[in-house]
Coordinates of C-alpha atoms in Angstrom, one line a residue:
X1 CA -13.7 -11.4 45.9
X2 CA -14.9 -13.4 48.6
X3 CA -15.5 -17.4 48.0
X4 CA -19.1 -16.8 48.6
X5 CA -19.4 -14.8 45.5
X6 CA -18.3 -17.0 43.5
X7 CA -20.7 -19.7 44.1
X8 CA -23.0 -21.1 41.7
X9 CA -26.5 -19.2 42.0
X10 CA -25.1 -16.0 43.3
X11 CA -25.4 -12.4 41.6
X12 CA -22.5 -11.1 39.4
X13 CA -21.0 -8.2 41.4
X14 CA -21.9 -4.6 40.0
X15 CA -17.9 -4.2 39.7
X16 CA -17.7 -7.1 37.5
X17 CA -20.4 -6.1 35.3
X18 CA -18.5 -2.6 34.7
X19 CA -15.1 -4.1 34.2
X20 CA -16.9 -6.4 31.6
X21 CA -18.6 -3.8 29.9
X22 CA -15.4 -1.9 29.7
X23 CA -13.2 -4.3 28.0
X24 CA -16.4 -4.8 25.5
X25 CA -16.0 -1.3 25.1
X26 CA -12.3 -1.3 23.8
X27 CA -13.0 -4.5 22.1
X28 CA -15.3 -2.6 19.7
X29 CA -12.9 0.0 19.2
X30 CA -10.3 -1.8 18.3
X31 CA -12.8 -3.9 16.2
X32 CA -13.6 -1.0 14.8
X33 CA -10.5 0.2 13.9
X34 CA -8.9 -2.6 11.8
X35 CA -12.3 -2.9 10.2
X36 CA -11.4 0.3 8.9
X37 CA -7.7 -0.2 7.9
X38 CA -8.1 -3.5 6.5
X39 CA -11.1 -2.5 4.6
X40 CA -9.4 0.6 3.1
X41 CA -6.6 -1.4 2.3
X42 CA -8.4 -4.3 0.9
X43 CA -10.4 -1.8 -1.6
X44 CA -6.7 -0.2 -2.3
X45 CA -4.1 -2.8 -2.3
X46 CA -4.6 -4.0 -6.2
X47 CA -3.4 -0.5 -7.4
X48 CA -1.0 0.3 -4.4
X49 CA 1.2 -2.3 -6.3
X50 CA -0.1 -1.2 -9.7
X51 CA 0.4 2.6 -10.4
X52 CA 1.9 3.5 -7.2
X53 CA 4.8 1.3 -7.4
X54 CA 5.4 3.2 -10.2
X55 CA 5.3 6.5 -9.2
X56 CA 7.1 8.9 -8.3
X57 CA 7.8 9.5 -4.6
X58 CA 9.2 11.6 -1.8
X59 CA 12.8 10.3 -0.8
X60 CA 11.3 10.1 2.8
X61 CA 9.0 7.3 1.8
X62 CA 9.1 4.3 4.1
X63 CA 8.6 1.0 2.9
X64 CA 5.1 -0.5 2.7
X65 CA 5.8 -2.8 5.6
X66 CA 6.6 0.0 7.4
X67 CA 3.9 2.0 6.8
X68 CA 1.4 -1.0 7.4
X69 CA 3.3 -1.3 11.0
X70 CA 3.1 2.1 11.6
X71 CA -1.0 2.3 10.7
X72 CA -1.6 -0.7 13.2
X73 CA 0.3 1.0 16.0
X74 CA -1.3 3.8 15.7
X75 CA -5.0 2.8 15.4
X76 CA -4.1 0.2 18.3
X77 CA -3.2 3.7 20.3
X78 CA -6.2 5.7 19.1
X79 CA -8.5 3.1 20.3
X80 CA -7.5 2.9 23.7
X81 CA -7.4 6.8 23.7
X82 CA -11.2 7.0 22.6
X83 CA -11.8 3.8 25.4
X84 CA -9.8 6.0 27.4
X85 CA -12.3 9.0 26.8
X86 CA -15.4 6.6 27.0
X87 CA -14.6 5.5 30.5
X88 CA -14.6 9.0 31.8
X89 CA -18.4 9.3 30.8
X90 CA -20.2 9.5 33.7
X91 CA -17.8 12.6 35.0
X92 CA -17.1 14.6 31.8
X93 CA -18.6 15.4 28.5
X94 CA -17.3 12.8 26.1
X95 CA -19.8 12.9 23.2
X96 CA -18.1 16.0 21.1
X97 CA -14.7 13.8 21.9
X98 CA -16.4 10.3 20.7
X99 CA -17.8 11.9 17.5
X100 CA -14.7 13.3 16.4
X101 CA -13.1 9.8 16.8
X102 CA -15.8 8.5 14.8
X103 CA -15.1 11.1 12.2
X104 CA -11.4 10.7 11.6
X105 CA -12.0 6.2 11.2
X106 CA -14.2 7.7 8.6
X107 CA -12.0 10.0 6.7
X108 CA -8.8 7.5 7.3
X109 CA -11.7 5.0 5.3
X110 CA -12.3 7.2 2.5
X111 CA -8.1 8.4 2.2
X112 CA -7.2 4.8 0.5
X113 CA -9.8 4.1 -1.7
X114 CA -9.6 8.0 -2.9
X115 CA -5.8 8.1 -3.5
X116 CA -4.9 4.7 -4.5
X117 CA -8.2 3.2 -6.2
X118 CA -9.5 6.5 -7.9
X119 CA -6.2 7.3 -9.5
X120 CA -6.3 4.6 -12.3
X121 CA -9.9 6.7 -13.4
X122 CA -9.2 10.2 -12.2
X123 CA -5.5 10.6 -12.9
X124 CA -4.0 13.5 -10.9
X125 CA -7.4 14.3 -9.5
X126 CA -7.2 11.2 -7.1
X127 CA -4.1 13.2 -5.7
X128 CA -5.4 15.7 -5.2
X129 CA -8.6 14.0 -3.5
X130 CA -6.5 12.0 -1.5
X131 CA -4.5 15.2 -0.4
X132 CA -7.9 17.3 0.7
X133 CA -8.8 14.0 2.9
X134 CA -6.0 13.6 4.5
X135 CA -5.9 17.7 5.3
X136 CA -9.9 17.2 6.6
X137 CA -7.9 14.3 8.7
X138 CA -5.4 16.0 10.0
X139 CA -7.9 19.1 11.2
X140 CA -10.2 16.4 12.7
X141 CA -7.1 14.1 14.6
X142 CA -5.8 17.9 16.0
X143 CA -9.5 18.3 17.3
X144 CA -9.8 15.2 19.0
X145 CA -6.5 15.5 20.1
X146 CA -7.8 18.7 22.1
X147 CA -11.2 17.5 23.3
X148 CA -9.6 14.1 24.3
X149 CA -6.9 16.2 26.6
X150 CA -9.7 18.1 28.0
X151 CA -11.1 13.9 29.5
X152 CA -7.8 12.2 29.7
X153 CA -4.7 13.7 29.4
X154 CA -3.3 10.2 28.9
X155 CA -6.1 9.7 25.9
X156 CA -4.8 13.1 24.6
X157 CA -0.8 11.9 24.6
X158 CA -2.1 8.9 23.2
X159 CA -3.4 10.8 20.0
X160 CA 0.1 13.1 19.3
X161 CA 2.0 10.2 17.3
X162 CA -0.7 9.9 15.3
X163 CA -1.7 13.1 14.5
X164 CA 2.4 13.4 13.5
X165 CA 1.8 10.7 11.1
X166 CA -1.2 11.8 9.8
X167 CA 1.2 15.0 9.4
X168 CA 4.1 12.7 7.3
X169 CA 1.0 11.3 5.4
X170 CA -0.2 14.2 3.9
X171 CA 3.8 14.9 3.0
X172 CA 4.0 12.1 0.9
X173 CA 0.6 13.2 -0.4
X174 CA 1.8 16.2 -1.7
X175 CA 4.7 15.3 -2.8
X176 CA 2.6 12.4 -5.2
X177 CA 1.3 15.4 -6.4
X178 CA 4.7 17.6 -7.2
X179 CA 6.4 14.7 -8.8
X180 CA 4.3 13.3 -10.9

C-alpha cells in the first residue's frame, strides 16, 4: 500500500474492504458457534452433574474437560471450514454447503438440552432422543463434509475430525442407553 493511500481523506482500497468483510465473515462463524456450545451447555450443565454423573457409562468416556476441549476445537475448525466455503462464493455454489452448516449448529443445539436436560422428565426416552439427534448430526456433518470438499478441499479436511467425533458421540450415546 502506497503512502498516498493511507492519507486522511482518501478512499479505502476495494482490497481492503474484501479482506475486512472476510474476517467479519469468520468472526460471525465463530460467534456463532460458541453461541451454540455455550448455550447448549448452559441449558445442560445443571443435570450433566446431576444424573449423568451418576450413570452408567462406556469405559471409553473421556473426562468432561476433555470433552469440553475437544467441542471447542472442533467448532473453532468447523468455522473456518464454512468461512472457508463462504469465500469461494463468487466461483462455486456454496449455498447447499452453507445451509448444511447451519443445520448441523442446529442439531449440535438441540443434542444437549435433549440428552442431558430431558432425562430428569423423560427417563430413558431422553436417550434415546439424544441418540436420534446425534444420528440426524452425523448424516448432516457427512453431508457437509461432501459438499464442502466439492468448494475447498481444505474446508472438507477441516470437517473429518469432527465428523469422527460426532461418530464417538453417538458411541457414548448408545452405550447411555445399553447400560442403564
Amino acid at each position: 500500500m502506497s503512502v498516498s493511500s493511507r492519507m486522511p481523506g482518501r478512499a479505502i482500497l476495494p482490497e481492503t474492504v474484501d479482506r475486512l468483510r472476510s474476517a467479519a465473515v469468520l468472526l460471525v462463524f465463530l460467534v456463532a458457534s460458541t453461541a451454540i456450545v455455550m448455550a447448549g451447555t448452559a441449558l445442560a450443565q445443571e443435570h450433566y452433574f446431576g444424573w449423568y454423573a451418576e450413570a452408567a457409562k462406556a469405559p471409553w468416556t473421556v473426562s468432561p474437560w476433555v470433552s469440553g476441549s475437544v467441542w471447542t476445537i472442533l467448532h473453532i475448525g468447523m468455522s473456518v471450514a464454512a468461512w472457508l466455503v463462504w469465500r469461494e462464493r463468487a466461483t462455486a455454489r456454496v449455498s447447499s454447503a452453507l445451509s448444511l452448516y447451519g443445520t448441523q449448529l442446529l442439531l449440535n443445539a438441540l443434542w444437549r438440552p435433549a440428552l442431558f436436560s430431558f432425562y430428569p422428565a423423560l427417563g430413558e426416552m431422553a436417550l434415546y432422543l439424544g441418540a436420534a439427534i446425534m444420528m440426524l448430526l452425523g448424516i448432516t456433518v457427512a453431508a457437509a463434509l461432501a459438499e464442502f470438499r466439492k468448494v475447498s478441499r481444505a474446508a472438507g479436511l477441516l470437517v473429518v475430525p469432527y465428523l469422527s467425533w460426532i461418530l464417538y458421540i453417538l458411541s457414548l450415546n448408545i452405550a447411555l442407553i445399553a447400560l442403564n
